[in-house]
mmCIF file of C-alpha atoms in Angstrom:
data_model
loop_
_atom_site.group_PDB
_atom_site.id
_atom_site.type_symbol
_atom_site.label_atom_id
_atom_site.label_comp_id
_atom_site.label_asym_id
_atom_site.label_seq_id
_atom_site.Cartn_x
_atom_site.Cartn_y
_atom_site.Cartn_z
ATOM 1 C CA MET A 167 -5.151 9.709 -12.026
ATOM 2 C CA ASP A 168 -4.599 6.157 -10.738
ATOM 3 C CA GLY A 169 -1.657 7.540 -8.803
ATOM 4 C CA ILE A 170 -4.036 9.641 -6.717
ATOM 5 C CA LEU A 171 -7.348 7.797 -6.828
ATOM 6 C CA VAL A 172 -6.221 4.353 -5.648
ATOM 7 C CA PRO A 173 -4.228 5.604 -2.609
ATOM 8 C CA LEU A 174 -7.100 7.972 -1.811
ATOM 9 C CA VAL A 175 -9.579 5.065 -1.842
ATOM 10 C CA GLY A 176 -7.146 3.165 0.429
ATOM 11 C CA GLY A 177 -7.066 6.121 2.806
ATOM 12 C CA VAL A 178 -10.865 6.451 2.784
ATOM 13 C CA THR A 179 -11.099 2.731 3.646
ATOM 14 C CA ILE A 180 -8.736 3.276 6.591
ATOM 15 C CA GLY A 181 -10.832 6.246 7.717
ATOM 16 C CA LEU A 182 -14.008 4.153 7.530
ATOM 17 C CA ALA A 183 -12.369 1.285 9.455
ATOM 18 C CA SER A 184 -11.252 3.693 12.219
ATOM 19 C CA SER A 185 -14.680 5.348 12.346
ATOM 20 C CA PHE A 186 -16.400 1.964 12.521
ATOM 21 C CA LEU A 187 -14.181 0.859 15.429
ATOM 22 C CA LEU A 188 -15.017 4.073 17.292
ATOM 23 C CA LEU A 189 -18.738 3.762 16.584
ATOM 24 C CA ALA A 190 -18.909 0.082 17.551
ATOM 25 C CA THR A 191 -16.507 -0.172 20.493
ATOM 26 C CA GLY A 192 -15.688 3.431 21.443
ATOM 27 C CA LYS A 193 -11.988 2.821 20.805
ATOM 28 C CA ILE A 194 -9.327 4.651 18.805
ATOM 29 C CA ALA A 195 -7.671 2.528 16.077
ATOM 30 C CA GLY A 196 -4.124 2.965 17.352
ATOM 31 C CA ILE A 197 -2.285 -0.099 16.153
ATOM 32 C CA SER A 198 0.799 0.161 18.379
ATOM 33 C CA GLY A 199 -1.467 0.407 21.435
ATOM 34 C CA ILE A 200 -3.652 -2.468 20.236
ATOM 35 C CA PHE A 201 -0.550 -4.616 19.633
ATOM 36 C CA ALA A 202 0.943 -3.766 23.037
ATOM 37 C CA GLY A 203 -2.389 -4.387 24.764
ATOM 38 C CA THR A 204 -2.595 -7.821 23.167
ATOM 39 C CA PHE A 205 0.905 -9.067 23.886
ATOM 40 C CA LEU A 206 2.001 -7.285 27.065
ATOM 41 C CA PRO A 207 0.663 -8.372 30.455
ATOM 42 C CA GLY A 208 -2.248 -6.473 31.983
ATOM 43 C CA GLY A 209 -4.518 -6.353 28.938
ATOM 44 C CA GLY A 210 -7.470 -7.804 30.838
ATOM 45 C CA ALA A 211 -10.885 -7.919 29.157
ATOM 46 C CA GLU A 212 -9.677 -5.523 26.466
ATOM 47 C CA ARG A 213 -7.454 -8.226 25.097
ATOM 48 C CA THR A 214 -10.116 -10.078 23.100
ATOM 49 C CA TRP A 215 -11.223 -7.266 20.753
ATOM 50 C CA ARG A 216 -7.598 -6.199 20.346
ATOM 51 C CA ALA A 217 -6.548 -9.711 19.350
ATOM 52 C CA ALA A 218 -9.521 -9.812 16.957
ATOM 53 C CA PHE A 219 -8.411 -6.523 15.383
ATOM 54 C CA LEU A 220 -4.898 -7.915 14.877
ATOM 55 C CA ALA A 221 -6.369 -11.119 13.424
ATOM 56 C CA GLY A 222 -8.321 -8.937 10.972
ATOM 57 C CA LEU A 223 -5.108 -7.173 9.935
ATOM 58 C CA VAL A 224 -3.266 -10.476 9.436
ATOM 59 C CA THR A 225 -6.223 -11.859 7.443
ATOM 60 C CA SER A 226 -6.211 -8.782 5.232
ATOM 61 C CA GLY A 227 -2.600 -9.630 4.371
ATOM 62 C CA LEU A 228 -3.639 -13.111 3.240
ATOM 63 C CA LEU A 229 -6.429 -11.625 1.094
ATOM 64 C CA LEU A 230 -4.049 -9.057 -0.396
ATOM 65 C CA ALA A 231 -1.604 -11.839 -1.258
ATOM 66 C CA LEU A 232 -4.416 -13.502 -3.231
ATOM 67 C CA TRP A 233 -6.082 -10.468 -4.797
ATOM 68 C CA MET A 234 -3.319 -7.907 -5.308
ATOM 69 C CA PRO A 235 0.072 -9.472 -4.533
ATOM 70 C CA GLY A 236 1.824 -6.411 -5.994
ATOM 71 C CA ALA A 237 0.647 -4.397 -2.977
ATOM 72 C CA LEU A 238 2.900 -6.353 -0.624
ATOM 73 C CA GLY A 239 6.275 -5.478 -2.126
ATOM 74 C CA GLU A 240 9.184 -7.868 -2.335
ATOM 75 C CA GLY A 241 10.183 -8.440 1.263
ATOM 76 C CA LEU A 242 12.771 -6.637 3.348
ATOM 77 C CA GLU A 243 16.261 -6.334 1.902
ATOM 78 C CA ALA A 244 17.880 -4.859 5.008
ATOM 79 C CA PRO A 245 20.232 -7.062 7.075
ATOM 80 C CA PRO A 246 18.609 -8.793 10.096
ATOM 81 C CA ALA A 247 20.436 -6.656 12.681
ATOM 82 C CA LEU A 248 19.017 -3.503 11.123
ATOM 83 C CA VAL A 249 15.513 -5.015 10.929
ATOM 84 C CA ALA A 250 15.716 -5.842 14.644
ATOM 85 C CA ALA A 251 17.054 -2.386 15.546
ATOM 86 C CA ALA A 252 14.272 -0.689 13.576
ATOM 87 C CA GLY A 253 11.676 -2.914 15.272
ATOM 88 C CA VAL A 254 12.945 -2.082 18.763
ATOM 89 C CA MET A 255 12.890 1.644 17.982
ATOM 90 C CA VAL A 256 9.370 1.455 16.510
ATOM 91 C CA GLY A 257 8.150 -0.513 19.554
ATOM 92 C CA PHE A 258 9.847 1.581 22.242
ATOM 93 C CA GLY A 259 9.188 4.906 20.511
ATOM 94 C CA SER A 260 5.513 4.246 19.838
ATOM 95 C CA ARG A 261 4.908 3.375 23.509
ATOM 96 C CA LEU A 262 6.866 6.345 24.884
ATOM 97 C CA GLY A 263 5.118 8.609 22.365
ATOM 98 C CA CYS A 264 1.696 7.028 23.037
ATOM 99 C CA GLY A 265 1.008 6.154 19.419
ATOM 100 C CA CYS A 266 2.157 5.591 15.850
ATOM 101 C CA THR A 267 1.133 6.431 12.298
ATOM 102 C CA SER A 268 -2.433 5.148 12.806
ATOM 103 C CA GLY A 269 -3.350 6.452 16.274
ATOM 104 C CA HIS A 270 -1.611 9.831 15.922
ATOM 105 C CA GLY A 271 -1.340 10.189 12.136
ATOM 106 C CA ILE A 272 -4.916 9.262 11.187
ATOM 107 C CA CYS A 273 -7.219 9.265 14.236
ATOM 108 C CA GLY A 274 -5.390 11.891 16.295
ATOM 109 C CA ILE A 275 -5.079 14.409 13.481
ATOM 110 C CA GLY A 276 -8.639 13.553 12.405
ATOM 111 C CA ARG A 277 -9.948 14.648 15.805
ATOM 112 C CA LEU A 278 -7.581 17.663 15.836
ATOM 113 C CA SER A 279 -5.593 16.545 18.879
ATOM 114 C CA PRO A 280 -2.669 18.947 19.473
ATOM 115 C CA ARG A 281 -0.619 16.055 20.928
ATOM 116 C CA SER A 282 -1.122 13.990 17.791
ATOM 117 C CA LEU A 283 -0.273 16.913 15.515
ATOM 118 C CA ALA A 284 2.982 17.403 17.442
ATOM 119 C CA ALA A 285 3.742 13.674 17.422
ATOM 120 C CA THR A 286 3.079 13.310 13.680
ATOM 121 C CA ALA A 287 5.181 16.354 12.810
ATOM 122 C CA THR A 288 7.991 14.918 14.955
ATOM 123 C CA PHE A 289 8.033 11.380 13.557
ATOM 124 C CA MET A 290 7.607 12.605 9.966
ATOM 125 C CA THR A 291 10.630 14.864 10.462
ATOM 126 C CA THR A 292 12.908 12.216 11.975
ATOM 127 C CA ALA A 293 11.770 9.619 9.405
ATOM 128 C CA ILE A 294 12.535 12.003 6.515
ATOM 129 C CA LEU A 295 15.937 12.825 8.051
ATOM 130 C CA THR A 296 16.659 9.104 8.519
ATOM 131 C CA VAL A 297 15.839 8.303 4.894
ATOM 132 C CA PHE A 298 17.959 11.244 3.766
ATOM 133 C CA VAL A 299 20.966 10.075 5.793
ATOM 134 C CA VAL A 300 20.582 6.418 4.773
ATOM 135 C CA ARG A 301 20.034 7.048 1.060
ATOM 136 C CA HIS A 302 21.968 10.208 0.306
ATOM 137 C CA VAL A 303 24.709 10.411 2.947
ATOM 138 C CA LEU A 304 25.519 6.730 3.525
ATOM 139 C CA GLY A 305 24.486 5.750 -0.012
ATOM 140 C CA GLY A 306 21.975 3.039 0.973
ATOM 141 C CA LEU A 307 22.182 0.062 3.290
ATOM 142 C CA MET B 252 -20.078 -8.063 19.073
ATOM 143 C CA HIS B 253 -16.994 -6.368 20.487
ATOM 144 C CA VAL B 254 -14.798 -9.104 19.050
ATOM 145 C CA LEU B 255 -16.576 -9.193 15.687
ATOM 146 C CA SER B 256 -16.307 -5.395 15.426
ATOM 147 C CA GLY B 257 -12.581 -5.595 16.112
ATOM 148 C CA LEU B 258 -12.145 -8.246 13.452
ATOM 149 C CA VAL B 259 -14.092 -6.293 10.814
ATOM 150 C CA ALA B 260 -12.279 -3.035 11.631
ATOM 151 C CA GLY B 261 -8.871 -4.753 11.439
ATOM 152 C CA LEU B 262 -9.723 -6.453 8.151
ATOM 153 C CA LEU B 263 -10.973 -3.212 6.592
ATOM 154 C CA PHE B 264 -8.012 -1.232 7.957
ATOM 155 C CA GLY B 265 -5.538 -3.732 6.484
ATOM 156 C CA LEU B 266 -7.245 -3.770 3.090
ATOM 157 C CA GLY B 267 -7.104 0.038 3.100
ATOM 158 C CA LEU B 268 -3.375 -0.062 3.843
ATOM 159 C CA GLY B 269 -2.881 -2.531 0.980
ATOM 160 C CA LEU B 270 -4.989 -0.553 -1.465
ATOM 161 C CA GLY B 271 -3.119 2.593 -0.496
ATOM 162 C CA GLY B 272 0.228 0.903 -1.189
ATOM 163 C CA MET B 273 1.380 1.295 2.451
ATOM 164 C CA THR B 274 2.035 -2.445 2.806
ATOM 165 C CA ASP B 275 4.969 -2.057 0.389
ATOM 166 C CA PRO B 276 7.794 -0.316 2.297
ATOM 167 C CA ARG B 277 9.173 1.030 -0.988
ATOM 168 C CA ASN B 278 6.157 3.351 -1.309
ATOM 169 C CA VAL B 279 6.634 4.598 2.255
ATOM 170 C CA LEU B 280 10.362 5.209 1.787
ATOM 171 C CA GLY B 281 9.572 6.849 -1.566
ATOM 172 C CA PHE B 282 7.328 9.315 0.262
ATOM 173 C CA LEU B 283 9.911 10.031 2.954
ATOM 174 C CA ASP B 284 12.664 10.595 0.364
ATOM 175 C CA PHE B 285 12.283 14.214 -0.677
ATOM 176 C CA ALA B 286 15.771 14.284 -2.178
ATOM 177 C CA GLY B 287 15.023 11.336 -4.476
ATOM 178 C CA ASP B 288 12.185 10.319 -6.807
ATOM 179 C CA TRP B 289 9.347 11.497 -4.549
ATOM 180 C CA ASN B 290 6.296 9.211 -4.290
ATOM 181 C CA PRO B 291 3.299 11.158 -2.926
ATOM 182 C CA SER B 292 0.955 8.172 -2.389
ATOM 183 C CA LEU B 293 1.243 8.266 1.446
ATOM 184 C CA LEU B 294 -0.063 11.830 1.314
ATOM 185 C CA TRP B 295 -3.284 10.688 -0.417
ATOM 186 C CA VAL B 296 -3.671 7.750 1.980
ATOM 187 C CA MET B 297 -3.284 10.004 5.012
ATOM 188 C CA GLY B 298 -5.474 12.663 3.439
ATOM 189 C CA GLY B 299 -8.252 10.161 2.756
ATOM 190 C CA GLY B 300 -7.989 8.574 6.205
ATOM 191 C CA VAL B 301 -7.811 11.836 8.124
ATOM 192 C CA GLY B 302 -10.562 13.393 5.991
ATOM 193 C CA VAL B 303 -13.054 10.581 6.551
ATOM 194 C CA PHE B 304 -12.277 10.253 10.272
ATOM 195 C CA ALA B 305 -12.453 14.041 10.763
ATOM 196 C CA ALA B 306 -15.806 14.133 8.965
ATOM 197 C CA LEU B 307 -17.363 11.265 10.936
ATOM 198 C CA PHE B 308 -15.761 11.794 14.370
ATOM 199 C CA PRO B 309 -18.010 14.667 15.556
ATOM 200 C CA ALA B 310 -21.205 12.809 14.603
ATOM 201 C CA ILE B 311 -20.074 9.585 16.314
ATOM 202 C CA ARG B 312 -18.931 11.547 19.365
ATOM 203 C CA ARG B 313 -22.342 13.237 19.686
ATOM 204 C CA ARG B 314 -23.982 9.883 20.341
ATOM 205 C CA SER B 315 -24.588 8.986 23.978
ATOM 206 C CA GLY B 316 -22.148 6.100 23.558
ATOM 207 C CA PRO B 317 -20.772 3.521 21.143
ATOM 208 C CA LEU B 318 -22.978 0.683 19.868
ATOM 209 C CA PHE B 319 -21.486 -2.211 21.827
ATOM 210 C CA ALA B 320 -19.736 -0.601 24.821
ATOM 211 C CA PRO B 321 -20.933 1.601 27.690
ATOM 212 C CA ALA B 322 -18.763 4.644 26.877
ATOM 213 C CA PHE B 323 -16.213 6.129 24.505
ATOM 214 C CA ASP B 324 -12.605 5.516 25.491
ATOM 215 C CA LEU B 325 -10.494 8.370 24.125
ATOM 216 C CA PRO B 326 -7.006 9.615 25.034
ATOM 217 C CA ALA B 327 -7.414 11.955 27.974
ATOM 218 C CA MET B 328 -3.950 13.508 27.910
ATOM 219 C CA ARG B 329 -3.657 17.079 26.714
ATOM 220 C CA ARG B 330 -0.110 18.210 27.420
ATOM 221 C CA ILE B 331 2.625 18.031 24.782
ATOM 222 C CA ASP B 332 5.413 16.632 26.947
ATOM 223 C CA ARG B 333 8.978 15.452 26.510
ATOM 224 C CA GLU B 334 7.937 11.792 26.398
ATOM 225 C CA LEU B 335 5.564 12.402 23.478
ATOM 226 C CA LEU B 336 8.225 14.198 21.436
ATOM 227 C CA ALA B 337 11.147 11.904 22.312
ATOM 228 C CA GLY B 338 9.071 8.763 21.707
ATOM 229 C CA SER B 339 7.786 10.055 18.376
ATOM 230 C CA ALA B 340 11.312 11.028 17.327
ATOM 231 C CA ILE B 341 12.623 7.510 18.099
ATOM 232 C CA PHE B 342 9.620 5.964 16.348
ATOM 233 C CA GLY B 343 10.315 8.063 13.247
ATOM 234 C CA VAL B 344 13.931 6.895 13.033
ATOM 235 C CA GLY B 345 12.853 3.237 13.220
ATOM 236 C CA TRP B 346 10.100 3.857 10.658
ATOM 237 C CA GLY B 347 12.502 5.627 8.296
ATOM 238 C CA LEU B 348 15.101 2.843 8.472
ATOM 239 C CA LEU B 349 12.832 0.260 6.793
ATOM 240 C CA GLY B 350 9.626 2.042 5.830
ATOM 241 C CA LEU B 351 7.687 -0.248 8.170
ATOM 242 C CA CYS B 352 5.337 0.884 10.918
ATOM 243 C CA PRO B 353 3.177 -1.415 13.088
ATOM 244 C CA GLY B 354 0.061 -1.650 10.864
ATOM 245 C CA PRO B 355 1.749 -2.651 7.596
ATOM 246 C CA ALA B 356 4.125 -4.966 9.504
ATOM 247 C CA ILE B 357 1.186 -6.880 11.030
ATOM 248 C CA VAL B 358 -0.590 -7.073 7.643
ATOM 249 C CA ASN B 359 2.641 -8.587 6.262
ATOM 250 C CA ALA B 360 3.088 -10.960 9.219
ATOM 251 C CA LEU B 361 2.274 -14.181 7.332
ATOM 252 C CA VAL B 362 3.035 -13.068 3.784
ATOM 253 C CA GLY B 363 6.080 -10.805 4.029
ATOM 254 C CA GLY B 364 8.849 -13.281 4.838
ATOM 255 C CA TRP B 365 10.704 -14.096 8.063
ATOM 256 C CA LYS B 366 12.245 -10.652 8.452
ATOM 257 C CA VAL B 367 8.777 -9.188 9.061
ATOM 258 C CA LEU B 368 8.361 -11.636 11.964
ATOM 259 C CA LEU B 369 11.783 -10.579 13.250
ATOM 260 C CA PHE B 370 10.636 -6.952 13.037
ATOM 261 C CA LEU B 371 7.435 -7.739 14.964
ATOM 262 C CA ALA B 372 9.336 -9.680 17.647
ATOM 263 C CA ALA B 373 11.781 -6.775 18.019
ATOM 264 C CA MET B 374 8.841 -4.349 18.168
ATOM 265 C CA ALA B 375 7.248 -6.397 20.975
ATOM 266 C CA ALA B 376 10.617 -6.455 22.765
ATOM 267 C CA GLY B 377 10.898 -2.653 22.453
ATOM 268 C CA MET B 378 7.407 -2.288 23.904
ATOM 269 C CA GLY B 379 8.206 -4.705 26.724
ATOM 270 C CA PHE B 380 11.418 -2.852 27.485
ATOM 271 C CA HIS B 381 9.454 0.398 27.627
ATOM 272 C CA ALA B 382 6.894 -1.096 30.019
ATOM 273 C CA LEU B 383 9.637 -2.328 32.383
ATOM 274 C CA TRP B 384 11.536 0.945 32.226
ATOM 275 C CA GLN B 385 8.350 2.944 32.780
ATOM 276 C CA ARG B 386 7.407 0.902 35.828
ATOM 277 C CA ARG B 387 10.872 1.334 37.311
ATOM 278 C CA ARG B 388 10.927 5.047 36.561
ATOM 279 C CA LEU B 389 7.377 5.989 37.582
ATOM 280 C CA GLY B 390 6.119 2.940 39.440
ATOM 281 C CA GLU B 391 3.155 2.657 37.073
ATOM 282 C CA ASP B 392 2.160 1.679 33.559
ATOM 283 C CA ALA B 393 2.594 4.017 30.618
ATOM 284 C CA PRO B 394 0.678 7.277 31.205
ATOM 285 C CA CYS B 395 -0.988 6.976 27.801
ATOM 286 C CA GLU B 396 -2.833 3.912 29.102
ATOM 287 C CA HIS B 397 -4.857 6.249 31.279
ATOM 288 C CA LEU B 398 -7.816 6.817 29.026
ATOM 289 C CA GLY B 399 -10.931 8.695 29.911
ATOM 290 C CA PRO B 400 -14.412 8.947 28.419
ATOM 291 C CA ASP B 401 -14.128 12.717 28.189
ATOM 292 C CA ALA B 402 -11.611 13.869 25.623
#
């Protein structure tokens, strides 16, 4: 039961966080957009709440490290070049596609946006294919 | 209040990711690996998140506006275009390579080792490259920046 209940409570917490952001500020909790709006030029007055949101995320990591260190895994094993390549693809792709797992996958699907449904189906498919190729065709990295 | 709300939402969002196991890339890759020892936890996290947001969204949206801002700011685009699909496809490949997407990477920024910082720097570079390319191609910022109150 733990295998369902704990992740479900995590998901409910994410849903509440996204709903609270919408209720308080009128914004969608799309993390790639919030990150881009903080670090790329042209953020303007929006930059302060976005930076605060990111600071909240970073702080949650510090709290998790104290309270439930097991939740953070054991670091990335992949070679640096692959880490960088994955980061560039995640950054470029999430901007071209107007969102990532949070904005499309949680908020977008939650408000039944056809664009977000299409985006989520697309990135789930290519991510599953990527894992299949890496793990079962190439035999791991 | 805007800033405090952002901080609280980010903190809560990150704790939810941690509780849901999404801050450990092994759980994410375990979900994406249907041919291996499948780990369904991401399904419950997404189900919980989508369920709560779907339940609360209509009620929040019915208000005349948010608590601390003049109006709601929701994505105004409707069309499923090539950019949306190509961008999402590229994003999925990057996500599947490591099991890291932006939220969990930022949560891990100070506690996940130097490779997480490398990932975040590369992610910022990818976003910057997109912004430059977009401006050259269309002479404007990314179309998804064009938000409207009516969505």
